[in-house]
Coordinates of C-alpha atoms in Angstrom, one line a residue:
Chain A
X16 CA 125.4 56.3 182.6
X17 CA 128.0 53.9 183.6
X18 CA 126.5 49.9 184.1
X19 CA 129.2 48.2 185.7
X20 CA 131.0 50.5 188.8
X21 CA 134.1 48.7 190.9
X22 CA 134.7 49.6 194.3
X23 CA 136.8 50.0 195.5
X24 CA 139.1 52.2 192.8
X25 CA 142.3 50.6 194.4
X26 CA 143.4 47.7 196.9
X27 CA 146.7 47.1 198.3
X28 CA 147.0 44.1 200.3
X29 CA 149.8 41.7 201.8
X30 CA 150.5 38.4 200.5
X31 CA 148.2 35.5 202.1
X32 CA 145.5 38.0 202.8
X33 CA 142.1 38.0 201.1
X34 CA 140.7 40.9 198.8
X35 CA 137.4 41.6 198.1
X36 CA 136.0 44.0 195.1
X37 CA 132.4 44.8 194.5
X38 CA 130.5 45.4 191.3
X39 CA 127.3 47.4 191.0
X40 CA 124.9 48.2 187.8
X41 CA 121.6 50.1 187.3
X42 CA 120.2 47.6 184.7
X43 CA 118.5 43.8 184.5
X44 CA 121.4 41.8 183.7
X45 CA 121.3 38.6 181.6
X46 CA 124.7 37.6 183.6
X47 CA 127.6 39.3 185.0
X48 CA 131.3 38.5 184.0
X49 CA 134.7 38.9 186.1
X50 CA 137.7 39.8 184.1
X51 CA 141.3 40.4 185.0
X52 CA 143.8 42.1 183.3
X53 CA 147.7 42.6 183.6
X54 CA 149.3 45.8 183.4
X55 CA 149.3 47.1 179.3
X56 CA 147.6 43.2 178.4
X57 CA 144.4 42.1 177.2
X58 CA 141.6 40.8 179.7
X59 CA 141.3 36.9 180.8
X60 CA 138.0 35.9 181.6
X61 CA 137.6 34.7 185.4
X62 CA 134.3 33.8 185.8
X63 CA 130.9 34.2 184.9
X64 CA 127.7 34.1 187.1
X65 CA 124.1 34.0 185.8
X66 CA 121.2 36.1 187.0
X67 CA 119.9 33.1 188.8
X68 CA 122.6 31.8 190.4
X69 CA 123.7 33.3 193.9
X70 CA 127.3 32.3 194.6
X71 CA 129.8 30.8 192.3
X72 CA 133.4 29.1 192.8
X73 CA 136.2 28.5 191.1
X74 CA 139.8 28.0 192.7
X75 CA 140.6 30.7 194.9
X76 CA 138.0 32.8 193.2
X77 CA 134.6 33.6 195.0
X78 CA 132.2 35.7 193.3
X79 CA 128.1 36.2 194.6
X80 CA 125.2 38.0 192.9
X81 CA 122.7 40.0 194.6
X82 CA 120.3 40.7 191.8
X83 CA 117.9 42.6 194.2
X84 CA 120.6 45.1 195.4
X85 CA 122.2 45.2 191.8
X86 CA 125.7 43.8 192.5
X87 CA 128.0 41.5 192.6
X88 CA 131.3 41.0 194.7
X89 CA 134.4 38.9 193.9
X90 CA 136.4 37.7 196.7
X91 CA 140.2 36.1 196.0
X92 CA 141.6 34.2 199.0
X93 CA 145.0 33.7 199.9
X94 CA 146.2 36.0 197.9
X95 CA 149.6 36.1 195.9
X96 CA 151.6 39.1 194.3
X97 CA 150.8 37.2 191.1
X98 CA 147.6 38.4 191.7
X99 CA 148.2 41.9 191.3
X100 CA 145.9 43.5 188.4
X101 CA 143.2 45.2 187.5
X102 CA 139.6 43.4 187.9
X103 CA 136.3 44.4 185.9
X104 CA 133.0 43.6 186.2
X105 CA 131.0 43.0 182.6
X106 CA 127.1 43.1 182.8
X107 CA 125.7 41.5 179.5
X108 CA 122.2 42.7 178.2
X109 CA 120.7 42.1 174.7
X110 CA 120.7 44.5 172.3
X111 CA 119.3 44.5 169.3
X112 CA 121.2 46.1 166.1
X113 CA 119.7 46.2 162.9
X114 CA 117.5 43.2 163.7
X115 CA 120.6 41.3 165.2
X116 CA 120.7 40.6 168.3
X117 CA 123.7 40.3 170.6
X118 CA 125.0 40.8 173.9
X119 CA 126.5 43.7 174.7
X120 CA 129.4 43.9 177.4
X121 CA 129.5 46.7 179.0
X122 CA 132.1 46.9 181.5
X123 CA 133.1 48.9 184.5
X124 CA 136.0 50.9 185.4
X125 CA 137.9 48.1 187.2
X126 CA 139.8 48.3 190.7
X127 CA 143.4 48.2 190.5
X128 CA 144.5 44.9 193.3
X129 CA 148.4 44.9 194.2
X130 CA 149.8 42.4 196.5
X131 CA 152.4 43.2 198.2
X132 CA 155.0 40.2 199.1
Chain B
X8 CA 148.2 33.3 175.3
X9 CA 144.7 33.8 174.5
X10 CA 144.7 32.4 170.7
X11 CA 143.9 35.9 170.0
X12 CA 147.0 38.2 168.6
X13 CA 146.8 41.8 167.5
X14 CA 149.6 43.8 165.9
X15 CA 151.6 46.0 165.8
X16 CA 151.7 46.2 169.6
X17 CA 152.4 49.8 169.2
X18 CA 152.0 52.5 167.0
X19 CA 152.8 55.8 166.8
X20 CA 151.0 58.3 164.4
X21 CA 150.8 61.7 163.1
X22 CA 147.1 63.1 163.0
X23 CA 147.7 62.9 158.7
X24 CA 149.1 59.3 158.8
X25 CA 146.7 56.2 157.6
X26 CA 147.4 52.9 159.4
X27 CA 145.8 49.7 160.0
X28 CA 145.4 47.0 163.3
X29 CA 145.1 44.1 162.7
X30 CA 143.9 41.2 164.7
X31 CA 143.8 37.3 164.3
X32 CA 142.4 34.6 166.2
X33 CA 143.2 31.1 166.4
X34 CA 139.8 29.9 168.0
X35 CA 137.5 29.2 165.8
X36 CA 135.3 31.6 166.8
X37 CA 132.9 33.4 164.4
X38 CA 132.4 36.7 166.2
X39 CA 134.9 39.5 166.7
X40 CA 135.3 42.8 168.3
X41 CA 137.1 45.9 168.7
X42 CA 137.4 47.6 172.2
X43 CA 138.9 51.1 173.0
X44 CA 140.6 51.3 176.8
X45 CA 141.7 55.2 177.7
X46 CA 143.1 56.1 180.8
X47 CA 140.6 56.4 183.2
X48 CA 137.7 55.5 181.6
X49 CA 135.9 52.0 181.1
X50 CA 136.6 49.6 178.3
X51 CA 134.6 51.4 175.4
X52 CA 132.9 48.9 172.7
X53 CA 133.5 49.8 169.4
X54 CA 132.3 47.5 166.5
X55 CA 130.9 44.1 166.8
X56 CA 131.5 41.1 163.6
X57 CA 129.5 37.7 163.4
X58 CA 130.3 35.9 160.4
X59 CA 131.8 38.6 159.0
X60 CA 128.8 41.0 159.0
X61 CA 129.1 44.4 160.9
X62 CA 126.8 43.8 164.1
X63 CA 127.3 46.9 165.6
X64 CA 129.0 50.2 164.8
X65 CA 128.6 52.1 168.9
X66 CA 128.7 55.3 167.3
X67 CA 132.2 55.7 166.4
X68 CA 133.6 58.2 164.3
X69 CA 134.5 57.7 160.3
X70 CA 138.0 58.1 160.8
X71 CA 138.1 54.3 162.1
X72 CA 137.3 51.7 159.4
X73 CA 137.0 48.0 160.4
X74 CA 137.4 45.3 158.1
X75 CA 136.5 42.0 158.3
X76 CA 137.6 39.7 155.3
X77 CA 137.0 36.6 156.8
X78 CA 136.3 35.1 160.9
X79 CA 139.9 35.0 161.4
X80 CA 140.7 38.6 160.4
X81 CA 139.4 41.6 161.9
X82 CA 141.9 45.5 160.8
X83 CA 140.9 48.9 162.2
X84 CA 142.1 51.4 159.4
X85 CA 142.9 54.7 161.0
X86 CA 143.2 57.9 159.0
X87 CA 143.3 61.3 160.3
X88 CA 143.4 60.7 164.1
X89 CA 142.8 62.9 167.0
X90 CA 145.2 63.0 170.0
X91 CA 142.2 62.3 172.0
X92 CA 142.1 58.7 169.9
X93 CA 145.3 57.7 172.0
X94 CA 144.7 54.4 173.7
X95 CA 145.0 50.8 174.1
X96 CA 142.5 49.1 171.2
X97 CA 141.7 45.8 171.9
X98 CA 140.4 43.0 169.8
X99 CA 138.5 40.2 171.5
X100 CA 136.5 37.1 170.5
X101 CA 134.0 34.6 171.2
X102 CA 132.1 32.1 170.1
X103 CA 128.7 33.5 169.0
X104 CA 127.3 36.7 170.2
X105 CA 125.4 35.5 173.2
X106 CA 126.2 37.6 176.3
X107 CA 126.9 34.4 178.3
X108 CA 130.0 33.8 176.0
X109 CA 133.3 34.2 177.2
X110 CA 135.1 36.7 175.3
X111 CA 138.9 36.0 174.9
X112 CA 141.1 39.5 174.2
X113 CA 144.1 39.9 172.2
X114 CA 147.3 41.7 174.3
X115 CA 145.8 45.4 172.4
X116 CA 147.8 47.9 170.4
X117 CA 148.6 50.5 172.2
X118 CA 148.1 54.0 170.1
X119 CA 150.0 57.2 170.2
X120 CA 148.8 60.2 168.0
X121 CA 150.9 62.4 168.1

């Protein structure tokens, strides 16, 4: 089964308003990871939150972790049509392979933000 | 830019054809890792590299290869593709394996088999 579920799917905004995605998973989590990623591109990491942290900032990024509800939400304020992408969540757990350890990413589907100008 | 680059950037292949991705980074990081992304679905993990050792293979069919000659250097050979392989293959990075690393992703090849 699926770890890491966005919702919601899709988000279409105006310009200057705030948008707000949420992330749940089924599974402990070591932490969870917010990723962006332009049309056809690779992903750029946004943020990462650990298990025992609550809230964390950065810029115009907002992102909390409810570990007792399983999931996380990340908020963008004043949002801009440069901020039109797709968002995942990643849950990292260990996993051990042939007595290495690593963590494993496991990501969701993503929810697909446009801003409209 | 990322410091990661894959190429080609795209690639179109008969189901007979043998090809190769290739990815570099210009990090310094010592693990690597191919991801598959098809429509619809989440980001699929493929293989995982540290140091140039195969971590992990998640159960991915013989007719993808990697190779990994060096931390720099991570190729996905392909041979004898399904259309079902179509999709964007992304390469990523990081430094060590630890969850808690950031992974940094290379722009992704995007597949056609045709």
């Amino acid at each position: 089964s699926q770890q890491g579920e966005e919702d919601p799917q899709a988000l279409s905004i105006q310009e200057g308003e705030n948008a707000t995605m949420n992330c749940s998973y089924k599974t402990s989590i070591n932490n969870l990871q917010w990723y962006r990623q332009n049309s056809g591109r690779g992903l750029v990491h946004l943020i990462l939150i650990r298990s025992n942290e609550r809230e964390k900032h950065s810029g115009r990024l907002r992102v909390t972790l409810d570990t007792s509800k399983k999931s996380s939400s990340l908020l963008i304020t004043a949002s801009r049509a440069a901020d039109t992408a797709s968002y995942f969540c990643a849950t990292d757990a260990d996993v051990n392979a042939g007595g290495t350890s690593y963590g494993k990413l496991t990501f969701g589907q993503g929810t697909i933000l446009t801003v409209h100008p | 830019e990322t410091g990661v680059t894959q190429t080609p950037r795209h690639l179109v292949m008969g189901m007979t054809n043998k090809k190769s991705l290739k990815c570099e980074q210009h990090l310094g990081h010592n693990a690597m890792y191919w991801y598959k992304q098809s429509a619809k679905k989440p980001l699929e993990l493929m293989f995982v590299y540290s140091l140039e050792e195969r971590v992990e293979n998640n159960s991915v069919p013989s007719r993808f290869s990697p190779e990994c000659p060096n931390s720099s250097h991570l190729f996905l050979h392909l041979h004898t593709l399904q259309p079902e392989d179509s999709a964007l293959y992304l390469c990523a990075s990081s430094y060590g394996l630890a969850g808690s690393n950031e992974q940094y992703f290379g722009p992704g090849t995007r597949l056609t088999v045709t």
